[in-house]
Coordinates of C-alpha atoms in Angstrom, one line a residue:
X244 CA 100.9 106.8 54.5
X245 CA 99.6 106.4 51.1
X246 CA 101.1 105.4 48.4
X247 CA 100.8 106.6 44.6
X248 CA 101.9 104.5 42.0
X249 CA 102.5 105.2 38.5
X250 CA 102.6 104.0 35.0
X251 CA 105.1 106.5 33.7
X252 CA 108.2 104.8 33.2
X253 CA 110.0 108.1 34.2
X254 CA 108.1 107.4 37.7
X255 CA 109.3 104.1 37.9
X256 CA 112.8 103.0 39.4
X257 CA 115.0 99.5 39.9
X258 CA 118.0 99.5 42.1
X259 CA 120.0 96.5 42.8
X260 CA 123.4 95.4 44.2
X261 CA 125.8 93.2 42.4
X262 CA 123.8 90.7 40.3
X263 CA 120.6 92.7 41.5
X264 CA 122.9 95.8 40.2
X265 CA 122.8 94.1 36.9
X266 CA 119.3 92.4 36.9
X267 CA 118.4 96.3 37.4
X268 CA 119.7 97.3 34.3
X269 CA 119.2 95.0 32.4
X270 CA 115.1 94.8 33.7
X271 CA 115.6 99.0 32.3
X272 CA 117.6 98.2 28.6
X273 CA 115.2 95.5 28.0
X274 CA 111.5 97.5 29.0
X275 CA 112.3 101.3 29.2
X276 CA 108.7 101.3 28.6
X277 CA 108.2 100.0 32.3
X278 CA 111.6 101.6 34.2
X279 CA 113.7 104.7 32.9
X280 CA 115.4 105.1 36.5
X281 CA 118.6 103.1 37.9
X282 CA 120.3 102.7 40.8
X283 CA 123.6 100.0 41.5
X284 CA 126.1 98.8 43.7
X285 CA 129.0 96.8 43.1
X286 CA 126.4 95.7 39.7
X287 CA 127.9 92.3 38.7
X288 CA 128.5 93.6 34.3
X289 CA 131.0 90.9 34.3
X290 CA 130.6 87.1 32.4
X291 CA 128.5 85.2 35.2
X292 CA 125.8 83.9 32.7
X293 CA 124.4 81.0 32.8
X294 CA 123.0 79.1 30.9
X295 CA 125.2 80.7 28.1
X296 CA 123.2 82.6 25.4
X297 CA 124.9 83.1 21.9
X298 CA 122.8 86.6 21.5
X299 CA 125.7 87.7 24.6
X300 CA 128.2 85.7 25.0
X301 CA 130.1 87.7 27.4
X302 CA 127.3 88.2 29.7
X303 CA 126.3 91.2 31.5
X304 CA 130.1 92.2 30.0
X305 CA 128.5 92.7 26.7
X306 CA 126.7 95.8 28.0
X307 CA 129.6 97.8 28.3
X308 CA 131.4 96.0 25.3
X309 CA 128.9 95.7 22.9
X310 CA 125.1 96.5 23.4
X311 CA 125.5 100.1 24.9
X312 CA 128.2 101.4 22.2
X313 CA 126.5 99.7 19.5
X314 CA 122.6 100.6 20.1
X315 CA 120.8 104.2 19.8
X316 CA 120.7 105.9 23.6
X317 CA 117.4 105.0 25.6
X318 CA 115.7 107.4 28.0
X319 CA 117.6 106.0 31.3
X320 CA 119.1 107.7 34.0
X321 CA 122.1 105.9 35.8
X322 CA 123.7 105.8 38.9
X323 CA 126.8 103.4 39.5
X324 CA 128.7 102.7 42.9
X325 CA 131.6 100.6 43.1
X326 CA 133.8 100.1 45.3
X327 CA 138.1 99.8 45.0
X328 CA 138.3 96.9 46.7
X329 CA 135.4 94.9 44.7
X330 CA 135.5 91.7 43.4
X331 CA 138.1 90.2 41.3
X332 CA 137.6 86.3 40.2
X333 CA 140.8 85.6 38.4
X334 CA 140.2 81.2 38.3
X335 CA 136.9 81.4 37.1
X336 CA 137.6 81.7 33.5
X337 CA 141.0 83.3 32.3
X338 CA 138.6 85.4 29.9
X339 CA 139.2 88.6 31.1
X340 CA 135.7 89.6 32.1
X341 CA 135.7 88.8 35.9
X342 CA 136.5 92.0 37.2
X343 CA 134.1 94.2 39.2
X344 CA 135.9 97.5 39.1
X345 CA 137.3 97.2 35.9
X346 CA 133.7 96.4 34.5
X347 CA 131.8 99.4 36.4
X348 CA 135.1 101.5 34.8
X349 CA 134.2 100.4 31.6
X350 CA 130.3 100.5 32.2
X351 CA 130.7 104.8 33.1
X352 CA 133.0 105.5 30.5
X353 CA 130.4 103.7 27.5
X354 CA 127.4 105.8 29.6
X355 CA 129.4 108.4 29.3
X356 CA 130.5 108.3 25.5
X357 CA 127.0 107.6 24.6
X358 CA 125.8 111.1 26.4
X359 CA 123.9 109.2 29.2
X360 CA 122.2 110.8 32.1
X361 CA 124.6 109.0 34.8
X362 CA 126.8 109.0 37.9
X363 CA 129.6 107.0 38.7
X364 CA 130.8 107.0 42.3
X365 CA 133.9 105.4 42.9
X366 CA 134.3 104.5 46.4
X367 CA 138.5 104.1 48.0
X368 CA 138.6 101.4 50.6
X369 CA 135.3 99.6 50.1
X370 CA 134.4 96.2 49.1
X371 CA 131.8 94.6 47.4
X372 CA 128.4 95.9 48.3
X373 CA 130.2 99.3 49.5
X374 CA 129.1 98.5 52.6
X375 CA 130.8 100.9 54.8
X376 CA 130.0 104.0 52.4
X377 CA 127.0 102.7 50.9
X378 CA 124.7 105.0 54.2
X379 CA 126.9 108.0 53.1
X380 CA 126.1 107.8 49.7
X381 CA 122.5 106.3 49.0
X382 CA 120.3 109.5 50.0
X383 CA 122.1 111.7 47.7
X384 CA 121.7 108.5 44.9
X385 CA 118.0 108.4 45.3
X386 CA 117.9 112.3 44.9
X387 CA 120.0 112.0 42.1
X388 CA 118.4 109.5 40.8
X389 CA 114.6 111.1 41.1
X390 CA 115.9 114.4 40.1
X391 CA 113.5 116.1 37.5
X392 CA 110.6 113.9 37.6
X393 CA 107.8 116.2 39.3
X394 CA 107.2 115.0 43.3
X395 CA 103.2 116.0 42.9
X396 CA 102.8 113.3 39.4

C-alpha cells in the first residue's frame, strides 16, 4: 500500500467525535492553511473550557455564537452528525450552553447563513457518538467530505 501525503490543505482532513468533533474544527478555523476538510460526531460546541479564556468565554459555544457569524468565510468544508438523543448537561452550569443537539442545531444553521460548504445529518434515536448509525453514515461522509479534490493529486 503506499501512501501519498500532501501539503495542500484542500488534501488534508481532521475528523473527530465529541470534544475530538470540536478539537477538529477548531485545529481547521485556527490553520486552514494546514486542514480545509471536516468531519464530526456528536462535536462537543458547547461551554466545556477549561482553563477559561476571556478571548471565548463561552467555549467551543462561541463558534456558533460569535466567531463564525462574525468573521469572513474560510475555505472549509463541513460535515456534522448528531444524534437526537445526545448529550444534555443541565447541573453543570445553568448557562445555557450545555446542550449537544441544540449546539450542532445552532452550529448548521451559522454554516449555513455564512454560505458554507457543509452537511448536517441529524440522526432520530441515537445517542452520543451516533453509535448505532454512525456505520450507515460515515462512507457517504468521507465521500462527501473528499468530494472535489482530484483522487490522482
Amino acid at each position: 500500500c503506499r501512501v501519498h501525503l500532501t501539503k495542500d490543505p484542500d488534501g488534508r482532513a481532521v475528523m473527530g467525535n465529541s470534544s475530538g468533533g470540536s478539537a477538529a474544527l477548531i485545529m481547521a478555523w485556527y490553520r486552514t492553511d494546514l486542514y480545509q476538510r471536516v468531519l464530526t460526531t456528536s462535536a462537543t460546541f458547547v461551554n466545556q473550557q477549561w482553563p477559561f479564556d476571556p478571548k471565548t468565554p463561552g467555549g467551543a459555544w462561541d463558534f456558533h455564537e460569535n466567531l463564525i457569524p462574525n468573521s469572513p468565510r474560510k475555505p472549509l468544508r463541513i460535515f456534522l452528525a448528531v444524534g437526537d438523543r445526545d448529550n444534555f448537561n443541565p447541573n453543570v452550569m445553568r448557562d445555557g450552553m450545555h446542550d449537544w443537539v441544540e449546539a450542532n442545531h445552532r452550529m448548521a444553521k451559522v454554516l449555513k447563513a455564512k454560505g458554507y460548504d457543509y452537511q448536517y445529518l441529524f440522526c432520530q434515536n441515537s445517542g452520543h457518538s451516533v453509535r448505532n448509525a454512525r456505520a450507515q453514515f460515515l462512507p457517504h461522509a468521507l465521500e462527501w467530505v473528499w468530494h472535489g479534490y482530484p483522487s490522482g493529486k
